[in-house]
């Protein structure tokens, strides 16, 4: 069984991107550099740079997420 | 140990960025935090804010009735309240918008004599007002859960914007499935055609919950709804059709004409 990658640095960076507009702007200009600076491992950077939403969701561990509170039609 | 309490907080749409100060402080100060986030990134973020954080994701099941899941969520949180803990329930978006469990947790806690309240946050419709440039004050906004809109006799006012939530589950009636019934979009288009022409403009909206993803804003014609991808998070927005019609009778009661409304003269 493959070991689960440690995504702490990546997840921490994503949270900061949502909090710091300047960092988000820097990321928009040079995502690779910002990720390197935040200590994200190169393999994970490659996944993000691939743009594949499916692979990125897998890397982040979102695959198992129902992710939405679905309202039933009538309760 | 003090008397238990529960505060339901809203964490907003964009993880880490949309939360209010008081919601974040409530998370930090709680004895235990239960959550339903839109991404595992959200869980990691809450772990950092409060090490006594537990996700409620595990209560979902593929073929489980959603009301069973929601009732279990309430019970899991209430068990800690009854132990005298200061409990925080953290829900993404606005905890009280399209979310039964947070409201029910508050109802149950109050009924049992505990302190309980909810703190608001940024929901998908609040985000889309910003992203799509819609001001509800301009022509009004109607909003319906898409399946309920079809199953019950809601009336549309085409002059206003109309928001249909959970379009990706249109026609799903079992509350056990997360798949869209094949016929759903076509039935919706047919039904809406009593108010709108098929070439009327609609927008499909999916708010990005992580800043590394783009928000989906796809403008299409109503008739093309059957040909596009719909997801659990897709919200549909129907553009207004026609102009506001003055209510002469009411204007007369105020002794004014429509021309006088908001006039600079």
mmCIF file of C-alpha atoms in Angstrom:
data_model
loop_
_atom_site.group_PDB
_atom_site.id
_atom_site.type_symbol
_atom_site.label_atom_id
_atom_site.label_comp_id
_atom_site.label_asym_id
_atom_site.label_seq_id
_atom_site.Cartn_x
_atom_site.Cartn_y
_atom_site.Cartn_z
ATOM 1 C CA UNK A 1 0.000 0.000 0.000
ATOM 2 C CA UNK A 2 1.482 3.384 -0.996
ATOM 3 C CA UNK A 3 2.239 5.760 1.860
ATOM 4 C CA UNK A 4 0.020 8.801 2.122
ATOM 5 C CA UNK A 5 1.967 11.939 1.146
ATOM 6 C CA UNK A 6 2.481 14.555 3.823
ATOM 7 C CA UNK A 7 0.473 17.490 2.495
ATOM 8 C CA UNK A 8 0.750 19.737 5.537
ATOM 9 C CA UNK A 9 2.811 22.420 3.758
ATOM 10 C CA UNK A 10 0.520 22.424 0.731
ATOM 11 C CA UNK A 11 -2.664 22.613 2.785
ATOM 12 C CA UNK A 12 -1.188 25.361 4.950
ATOM 13 C CA UNK A 13 -0.289 27.339 1.830
ATOM 14 C CA UNK A 14 -3.805 26.930 0.379
ATOM 15 C CA UNK A 15 -5.339 28.325 3.559
ATOM 16 C CA UNK A 16 -2.925 31.273 3.456
ATOM 17 C CA UNK A 17 -3.799 31.927 -0.210
ATOM 18 C CA UNK A 18 -7.391 32.405 0.902
ATOM 19 C CA UNK A 19 -6.312 34.822 3.630
ATOM 20 C CA UNK A 20 -3.544 36.882 2.023
ATOM 21 C CA UNK A 21 -4.432 38.718 -1.236
ATOM 22 C CA UNK A 22 -0.775 39.627 -1.950
ATOM 23 C CA UNK A 23 0.295 36.008 -1.628
ATOM 24 C CA UNK A 24 -2.560 34.954 -3.916
ATOM 25 C CA UNK A 25 -1.419 37.520 -6.464
ATOM 26 C CA UNK A 26 2.149 36.187 -6.254
ATOM 27 C CA UNK A 27 0.790 32.660 -6.661
ATOM 28 C CA UNK A 28 -1.212 33.708 -9.727
ATOM 29 C CA UNK A 29 1.979 35.115 -11.275
ATOM 30 C CA UNK A 30 4.378 32.302 -10.303
ATOM 31 C CA UNK A 31 2.656 29.375 -8.609
ATOM 32 C CA UNK A 32 5.717 27.142 -8.668
ATOM 33 C CA UNK A 33 7.917 29.684 -6.906
ATOM 34 C CA UNK A 34 5.334 30.349 -4.213
ATOM 35 C CA UNK A 35 4.883 26.628 -3.582
ATOM 36 C CA UNK A 36 8.658 26.076 -3.420
ATOM 37 C CA UNK A 37 8.941 28.958 -0.988
ATOM 38 C CA UNK A 38 6.265 27.393 1.206
ATOM 39 C CA UNK A 39 8.128 24.081 1.340
ATOM 40 C CA UNK A 40 5.718 22.097 -0.831
ATOM 41 C CA UNK A 41 7.459 18.911 -2.093
ATOM 42 C CA UNK A 42 8.263 18.925 -5.826
ATOM 43 C CA UNK A 43 6.058 15.941 -6.616
ATOM 44 C CA UNK A 44 3.064 17.732 -5.129
ATOM 45 C CA UNK A 45 3.981 20.894 -7.049
ATOM 46 C CA UNK A 46 3.905 18.828 -10.254
ATOM 47 C CA UNK A 47 0.415 17.579 -9.388
ATOM 48 C CA UNK A 48 -0.862 21.091 -8.786
ATOM 49 C CA UNK A 49 0.797 22.377 -11.943
ATOM 50 C CA UNK A 50 -0.792 19.557 -13.977
ATOM 51 C CA UNK A 51 -4.139 21.302 -13.469
ATOM 52 C CA UNK A 52 -5.896 17.957 -13.168
ATOM 53 C CA UNK A 53 -8.665 18.624 -10.683
ATOM 54 C CA UNK A 54 -9.101 14.916 -10.049
ATOM 55 C CA UNK A 55 -5.429 14.365 -9.197
ATOM 56 C CA UNK A 56 -5.339 17.478 -7.047
ATOM 57 C CA UNK A 57 -8.473 16.388 -5.150
ATOM 58 C CA UNK A 58 -6.879 12.958 -4.611
ATOM 59 C CA UNK A 59 -3.679 14.523 -3.347
ATOM 60 C CA UNK A 60 -5.580 16.732 -0.913
ATOM 61 C CA UNK A 61 -7.678 13.821 0.311
ATOM 62 C CA UNK A 62 -10.940 15.248 -0.976
ATOM 63 C CA UNK A 63 -11.927 12.072 -2.796
ATOM 64 C CA UNK A 64 -13.866 10.782 0.197
ATOM 65 C CA UNK A 65 -15.671 14.044 0.786
ATOM 66 C CA UNK A 66 -19.398 14.254 0.265
ATOM 67 C CA UNK A 67 -18.503 17.895 0.726
ATOM 68 C CA UNK A 68 -21.973 19.332 0.646
ATOM 69 C CA UNK A 69 -24.763 19.527 3.076
ATOM 70 C CA UNK A 70 -27.578 18.544 0.820
ATOM 71 C CA UNK A 71 -30.971 19.755 1.776
ATOM 72 C CA UNK A 72 -33.721 17.186 1.404
ATOM 73 C CA UNK A 73 -36.653 18.247 -0.700
ATOM 74 C CA UNK A 74 -39.128 18.310 2.156
ATOM 75 C CA UNK A 75 -38.494 17.658 5.825
ATOM 76 C CA UNK B 1 -17.633 21.212 34.738
ATOM 77 C CA UNK B 2 -19.978 24.010 33.604
ATOM 78 C CA UNK B 3 -23.256 23.678 31.871
ATOM 79 C CA UNK B 4 -22.918 22.619 28.265
ATOM 80 C CA UNK B 5 -23.585 24.936 25.334
ATOM 81 C CA UNK B 6 -23.417 24.887 21.595
ATOM 82 C CA UNK B 7 -22.524 27.583 19.079
ATOM 83 C CA UNK B 8 -22.964 26.794 15.414
ATOM 84 C CA UNK B 9 -20.518 28.836 13.322
ATOM 85 C CA UNK B 10 -20.299 29.477 9.602
ATOM 86 C CA UNK B 11 -16.877 29.200 7.988
ATOM 87 C CA UNK B 12 -17.792 30.788 4.638
ATOM 88 C CA UNK B 13 -17.137 29.528 1.137
ATOM 89 C CA UNK B 14 -13.389 30.144 0.708
ATOM 90 C CA UNK B 15 -11.558 28.057 3.268
ATOM 91 C CA UNK B 16 -9.659 30.202 5.738
ATOM 92 C CA UNK B 17 -10.520 33.479 4.007
ATOM 93 C CA UNK B 18 -14.245 34.023 4.448
ATOM 94 C CA UNK B 19 -14.640 33.305 8.148
ATOM 95 C CA UNK B 20 -15.618 36.134 10.513
ATOM 96 C CA UNK B 21 -13.509 37.023 13.535
ATOM 97 C CA UNK B 22 -16.138 35.898 16.020
ATOM 98 C CA UNK B 23 -16.676 32.566 14.250
ATOM 99 C CA UNK B 24 -12.923 31.903 14.295
ATOM 100 C CA UNK B 25 -12.619 32.851 17.966
ATOM 101 C CA UNK B 26 -15.567 30.590 18.830
ATOM 102 C CA UNK B 27 -13.765 27.683 17.167
ATOM 103 C CA UNK B 28 -10.553 28.418 19.063
ATOM 104 C CA UNK B 29 -12.267 28.706 22.445
ATOM 105 C CA UNK B 30 -14.509 25.622 22.233
ATOM 106 C CA UNK B 31 -13.892 22.457 24.272
ATOM 107 C CA UNK B 32 -14.687 20.432 21.190
ATOM 108 C CA UNK B 33 -15.332 21.336 17.546
ATOM 109 C CA UNK B 34 -17.384 19.245 15.128
ATOM 110 C CA UNK B 35 -17.301 20.177 11.474
ATOM 111 C CA UNK B 36 -18.578 19.675 8.005
ATOM 112 C CA UNK B 37 -16.137 21.249 5.591
ATOM 113 C CA UNK B 38 -16.115 21.321 1.800
ATOM 114 C CA UNK B 39 -12.545 20.025 1.562
ATOM 115 C CA UNK B 40 -9.945 18.108 3.543
ATOM 116 C CA UNK B 41 -7.974 21.361 3.550
ATOM 117 C CA UNK B 42 -10.713 22.775 5.744
ATOM 118 C CA UNK B 43 -10.311 19.915 8.191
ATOM 119 C CA UNK B 44 -6.557 20.538 8.436
ATOM 120 C CA UNK B 45 -7.184 24.231 9.001
ATOM 121 C CA UNK B 46 -9.640 23.496 11.827
ATOM 122 C CA UNK B 47 -7.141 21.014 13.344
ATOM 123 C CA UNK B 48 -4.715 23.933 13.604
ATOM 124 C CA UNK B 49 -7.312 26.250 15.150
ATOM 125 C CA UNK B 50 -8.448 23.692 17.701
ATOM 126 C CA UNK B 51 -6.792 20.297 18.269
ATOM 127 C CA UNK B 52 -10.083 18.945 19.650
ATOM 128 C CA UNK B 53 -11.663 18.999 16.217
ATOM 129 C CA UNK B 54 -13.594 16.090 14.730
ATOM 130 C CA UNK B 55 -15.111 15.929 11.264
ATOM 131 C CA UNK B 56 -18.676 14.676 10.863
ATOM 132 C CA UNK B 57 -17.953 13.427 7.328
ATOM 133 C CA UNK B 58 -17.818 9.806 8.467
ATOM 134 C CA UNK B 59 -21.572 9.864 9.140
ATOM 135 C CA UNK B 60 -22.403 10.085 5.436
ATOM 136 C CA UNK B 61 -23.069 6.828 3.618
ATOM 137 C CA UNK B 62 -23.460 6.127 -0.068
ATOM 138 C CA UNK B 63 -26.967 4.703 0.138
ATOM 139 C CA UNK B 64 -27.841 6.012 3.592
ATOM 140 C CA UNK B 65 -30.870 8.266 3.926
ATOM 141 C CA UNK B 66 -29.588 11.802 4.389
ATOM 142 C CA UNK B 67 -31.989 12.524 7.246
ATOM 143 C CA UNK B 68 -30.447 9.590 9.183
ATOM 144 C CA UNK B 69 -27.046 11.175 8.654
ATOM 145 C CA UNK B 70 -28.245 14.589 9.780
ATOM 146 C CA UNK B 71 -29.980 13.232 12.881
ATOM 147 C CA UNK B 72 -26.771 11.429 13.817
ATOM 148 C CA UNK B 73 -24.801 14.663 13.383
ATOM 149 C CA UNK B 74 -27.131 16.391 15.828
ATOM 150 C CA UNK B 75 -26.878 13.539 18.320
ATOM 151 C CA UNK B 76 -23.064 13.381 18.151
ATOM 152 C CA UNK B 77 -22.841 17.097 18.943
ATOM 153 C CA UNK B 78 -25.529 16.951 21.646
ATOM 154 C CA UNK B 79 -23.794 14.107 23.480
ATOM 155 C CA UNK B 80 -20.897 16.471 24.215
ATOM 156 C CA UNK B 81 -23.225 19.331 25.180
ATOM 157 C CA UNK B 82 -24.954 17.037 27.697
ATOM 158 C CA UNK B 83 -21.526 16.228 29.186
ATOM 159 C CA UNK B 84 -21.196 19.931 30.033
ATOM 160 C CA UNK B 85 -18.831 20.810 27.171
ATOM 161 C CA UNK B 86 -18.625 24.068 25.258
ATOM 162 C CA UNK B 87 -19.366 22.667 21.819
ATOM 163 C CA UNK B 88 -18.815 24.369 18.465
ATOM 164 C CA UNK B 89 -20.343 23.080 15.245
ATOM 165 C CA UNK B 90 -18.454 24.529 12.279
ATOM 166 C CA UNK B 91 -20.176 24.300 8.904
ATOM 167 C CA UNK B 92 -18.874 25.599 5.585
ATOM 168 C CA UNK B 93 -20.751 28.399 3.837
ATOM 169 C CA UNK B 94 -23.539 29.770 5.994
ATOM 170 C CA UNK B 95 -24.347 27.134 8.600
ATOM 171 C CA UNK B 96 -28.038 27.923 8.412
ATOM 172 C CA UNK B 97 -28.477 27.986 4.649
ATOM 173 C CA UNK B 98 -29.487 24.679 3.068
ATOM 174 C CA UNK B 99 -28.463 22.854 6.197
ATOM 175 C CA UNK B 100 -30.940 21.049 8.431
ATOM 176 C CA UNK B 101 -28.593 19.619 11.060
ATOM 177 C CA UNK B 102 -27.210 22.933 12.400
ATOM 178 C CA UNK B 103 -30.713 24.370 12.896
ATOM 179 C CA UNK B 104 -31.913 21.144 14.489
ATOM 180 C CA UNK B 105 -28.939 21.033 16.890
ATOM 181 C CA UNK B 106 -29.941 24.468 18.147
ATOM 182 C CA UNK B 107 -33.612 23.495 18.466
ATOM 183 C CA UNK B 108 -32.720 20.346 20.440
ATOM 184 C CA UNK B 109 -30.191 22.112 22.679
ATOM 185 C CA UNK B 110 -32.649 24.907 23.560
ATOM 186 C CA UNK B 111 -35.423 22.393 24.219
ATOM 187 C CA UNK B 112 -33.117 20.600 26.660
ATOM 188 C CA UNK B 113 -32.308 23.857 28.414
ATOM 189 C CA UNK B 114 -28.829 24.531 27.039
ATOM 190 C CA UNK B 115 -27.509 27.775 25.603
ATOM 191 C CA UNK B 116 -27.421 27.616 21.833
ATOM 192 C CA UNK B 117 -26.940 30.047 18.968
ATOM 193 C CA UNK B 118 -25.836 30.313 15.360
ATOM 194 C CA UNK B 119 -23.377 32.784 13.836
ATOM 195 C CA UNK B 120 -23.840 33.747 10.156
ATOM 196 C CA UNK B 121 -21.374 33.583 7.306
ATOM 197 C CA UNK B 122 -20.848 33.811 3.556
ATOM 198 C CA UNK B 123 -23.132 31.438 1.668
ATOM 199 C CA UNK B 124 -23.047 30.493 -2.027
ATOM 200 C CA UNK B 125 -25.717 33.053 -2.902
ATOM 201 C CA UNK B 126 -23.823 35.815 -1.092
ATOM 202 C CA UNK B 127 -20.717 34.850 -3.090
ATOM 203 C CA UNK B 128 -22.588 34.797 -6.364
ATOM 204 C CA UNK B 129 -24.021 38.259 -5.773
ATOM 205 C CA UNK B 130 -20.396 39.446 -5.796
ATOM 206 C CA UNK B 131 -19.133 37.238 -8.624
ATOM 207 C CA UNK B 132 -22.100 37.763 -10.958
ATOM 208 C CA UNK B 133 -22.657 41.425 -10.075
ATOM 209 C CA UNK B 134 -26.216 40.947 -8.832
ATOM 210 C CA UNK B 135 -27.825 43.343 -6.386
ATOM 211 C CA UNK B 136 -31.039 41.892 -4.937
ATOM 212 C CA UNK B 137 -32.316 45.446 -4.486
ATOM 213 C CA UNK B 138 -32.468 46.072 -8.230
ATOM 214 C CA UNK B 139 -35.297 43.762 -9.269
ATOM 215 C CA UNK B 140 -35.571 41.326 -6.390
ATOM 216 C CA UNK B 141 -34.348 37.742 -6.081
ATOM 217 C CA UNK B 142 -36.342 34.559 -5.736
ATOM 218 C CA UNK B 143 -34.602 31.420 -4.562
ATOM 219 C CA UNK B 144 -35.800 27.830 -4.498
ATOM 220 C CA UNK B 145 -34.356 24.391 -3.948
ATOM 221 C CA UNK B 146 -34.510 23.076 -7.519
ATOM 222 C CA UNK B 147 -36.299 19.795 -6.842
ATOM 223 C CA UNK B 148 -38.790 21.365 -4.462
ATOM 224 C CA UNK B 149 -39.461 23.981 -7.130
ATOM 225 C CA UNK B 150 -40.473 21.214 -9.526
ATOM 226 C CA UNK B 151 -42.404 19.059 -7.073
ATOM 227 C CA UNK B 152 -44.457 21.848 -5.509
ATOM 228 C CA UNK B 153 -46.398 24.728 -7.015
ATOM 229 C CA UNK B 154 -43.985 27.606 -6.559
ATOM 230 C CA UNK B 155 -44.635 30.610 -8.761
ATOM 231 C CA UNK B 156 -41.888 32.441 -10.582
ATOM 232 C CA UNK B 157 -41.743 36.186 -10.976
ATOM 233 C CA UNK B 158 -39.650 36.425 -14.173
ATOM 234 C CA UNK B 159 -38.888 40.109 -13.624
ATOM 235 C CA UNK B 160 -36.575 39.216 -10.736
ATOM 236 C CA UNK B 161 -33.441 37.081 -10.681
ATOM 237 C CA UNK B 162 -34.264 33.474 -9.840
ATOM 238 C CA UNK B 163 -31.775 31.225 -8.061
ATOM 239 C CA UNK B 164 -32.257 27.465 -8.179
ATOM 240 C CA UNK B 165 -30.127 25.632 -5.604
ATOM 241 C CA UNK B 166 -28.913 22.058 -5.928
ATOM 242 C CA UNK B 167 -29.598 21.936 -9.650
ATOM 243 C CA UNK B 168 -27.152 18.997 -9.787
ATOM 244 C CA UNK B 169 -29.666 16.880 -7.904
ATOM 245 C CA UNK B 170 -32.781 18.013 -9.732
ATOM 246 C CA UNK B 171 -35.517 15.429 -9.372
ATOM 247 C CA UNK B 172 -33.589 13.338 -6.811
ATOM 248 C CA UNK B 173 -36.368 12.387 -4.425
ATOM 249 C CA UNK B 174 -34.984 9.430 -2.442
ATOM 250 C CA UNK B 175 -32.590 11.462 -0.246
ATOM 251 C CA UNK B 176 -30.265 8.452 -0.527
ATOM 252 C CA UNK B 177 -28.542 9.125 -3.818
ATOM 253 C CA UNK B 178 -26.012 11.728 -4.947
ATOM 254 C CA UNK B 179 -26.730 11.107 -8.640
ATOM 255 C CA UNK B 180 -28.805 13.341 -10.849
ATOM 256 C CA UNK B 181 -31.843 11.638 -12.410
ATOM 257 C CA UNK B 182 -31.311 11.614 -16.180
ATOM 258 C CA UNK B 183 -34.661 13.261 -16.943
ATOM 259 C CA UNK B 184 -34.230 16.062 -14.398
ATOM 260 C CA UNK B 185 -32.720 18.851 -16.535
ATOM 261 C CA UNK B 186 -35.137 18.291 -19.443
ATOM 262 C CA UNK B 187 -38.171 18.327 -17.160
ATOM 263 C CA UNK B 188 -36.899 21.548 -15.586
ATOM 264 C CA UNK B 189 -36.346 23.212 -18.968
ATOM 265 C CA UNK B 190 -39.829 22.199 -20.110
ATOM 266 C CA UNK B 191 -41.367 23.512 -16.894
ATOM 267 C CA UNK B 192 -39.487 26.823 -17.026
ATOM 268 C CA UNK B 193 -40.499 27.364 -20.638
ATOM 269 C CA UNK B 194 -43.932 28.545 -19.402
ATOM 270 C CA UNK B 195 -42.140 31.686 -18.156
ATOM 271 C CA UNK B 196 -39.046 31.949 -20.354
ATOM 272 C CA UNK B 197 -38.076 31.404 -24.010
ATOM 273 C CA UNK B 198 -35.543 28.589 -24.543
ATOM 274 C CA UNK B 199 -32.891 31.096 -25.626
ATOM 275 C CA UNK B 200 -33.199 33.002 -22.349
ATOM 276 C CA UNK B 201 -29.897 33.575 -20.557
ATOM 277 C CA UNK B 202 -28.998 31.593 -17.437
ATOM 278 C CA UNK B 203 -25.761 31.217 -15.483
ATOM 279 C CA UNK B 204 -24.330 28.125 -13.837
ATOM 280 C CA UNK B 205 -22.308 28.993 -10.774
ATOM 281 C CA UNK B 206 -19.901 26.970 -8.644
ATOM 282 C CA UNK B 207 -18.055 28.953 -6.008
ATOM 283 C CA UNK B 208 -14.399 27.992 -5.597
ATOM 284 C CA UNK B 209 -13.838 26.812 -2.035
ATOM 285 C CA UNK B 210 -10.071 26.610 -2.538
ATOM 286 C CA UNK B 211 -8.128 29.540 -4.026
ATOM 287 C CA UNK B 212 -6.189 27.179 -6.309
ATOM 288 C CA UNK B 213 -9.391 26.452 -8.229
ATOM 289 C CA UNK B 214 -11.444 28.761 -10.437
ATOM 290 C CA UNK B 215 -15.030 29.714 -9.713
ATOM 291 C CA UNK B 216 -17.316 28.375 -12.454
ATOM 292 C CA UNK B 217 -19.444 31.008 -14.124
ATOM 293 C CA UNK B 218 -20.910 29.547 -17.275
ATOM 294 C CA UNK B 219 -23.495 31.565 -19.158
ATOM 295 C CA UNK B 220 -25.713 29.499 -21.422
ATOM 296 C CA UNK B 221 -29.180 29.483 -22.947
ATOM 297 C CA UNK B 222 -31.930 27.841 -20.931
ATOM 298 C CA UNK B 223 -32.506 25.221 -23.626
ATOM 299 C CA UNK B 224 -28.849 24.142 -23.428
ATOM 300 C CA UNK B 225 -29.134 23.099 -19.783
ATOM 301 C CA UNK B 226 -29.605 19.510 -20.886
ATOM 302 C CA UNK B 227 -26.163 19.471 -22.547
ATOM 303 C CA UNK B 228 -23.933 20.734 -19.724
ATOM 304 C CA UNK B 229 -22.237 19.146 -16.718
ATOM 305 C CA UNK B 230 -24.090 19.676 -13.468
ATOM 306 C CA UNK B 231 -22.494 18.933 -10.106
ATOM 307 C CA UNK B 232 -23.633 18.777 -6.511
ATOM 308 C CA UNK B 233 -22.388 22.315 -6.026
ATOM 309 C CA UNK B 234 -23.919 23.872 -9.145
ATOM 310 C CA UNK B 235 -26.333 26.736 -8.587
ATOM 311 C CA UNK B 236 -28.431 28.051 -11.467
ATOM 312 C CA UNK B 237 -29.252 31.715 -11.877
ATOM 313 C CA UNK B 238 -31.969 32.870 -14.273
ATOM 314 C CA UNK B 239 -31.594 36.396 -15.612
ATOM 315 C CA UNK B 240 -34.580 38.742 -15.204
ATOM 316 C CA UNK B 241 -37.050 38.894 -18.069
ATOM 317 C CA UNK B 242 -39.016 42.086 -18.644
ATOM 318 C CA UNK B 243 -39.419 45.215 -16.570
ATOM 319 C CA UNK B 244 -40.913 45.876 -13.144
ATOM 320 C CA UNK B 245 -44.599 46.704 -13.461
ATOM 321 C CA UNK B 246 -45.842 49.585 -11.291
ATOM 322 C CA UNK B 247 -48.616 48.892 -8.802
ATOM 323 C CA UNK B 248 -50.791 51.908 -9.591
ATOM 324 C CA UNK B 249 -53.267 51.120 -6.809
ATOM 325 C CA UNK B 250 -50.594 51.284 -4.091
ATOM 326 C CA UNK B 251 -48.860 54.269 -5.668
ATOM 327 C CA UNK B 252 -52.248 56.008 -5.622
ATOM 328 C CA UNK B 253 -52.622 55.315 -1.900
ATOM 329 C CA UNK B 254 -49.351 57.192 -1.350
ATOM 330 C CA UNK B 255 -50.603 59.949 -3.647
ATOM 331 C CA UNK B 256 -47.680 59.525 -6.054
ATOM 332 C CA UNK B 257 -46.958 58.297 -9.580
ATOM 333 C CA UNK B 258 -44.223 55.930 -10.686
ATOM 334 C CA UNK B 259 -42.232 58.858 -12.135
ATOM 335 C CA UNK B 260 -41.934 60.312 -8.636
ATOM 336 C CA UNK B 261 -40.224 57.202 -7.204
ATOM 337 C CA UNK B 262 -36.580 58.073 -6.606
ATOM 338 C CA UNK B 263 -36.919 61.223 -8.742
ATOM 339 C CA UNK B 264 -34.271 63.973 -8.296
ATOM 340 C CA UNK B 265 -36.793 66.684 -9.310
#
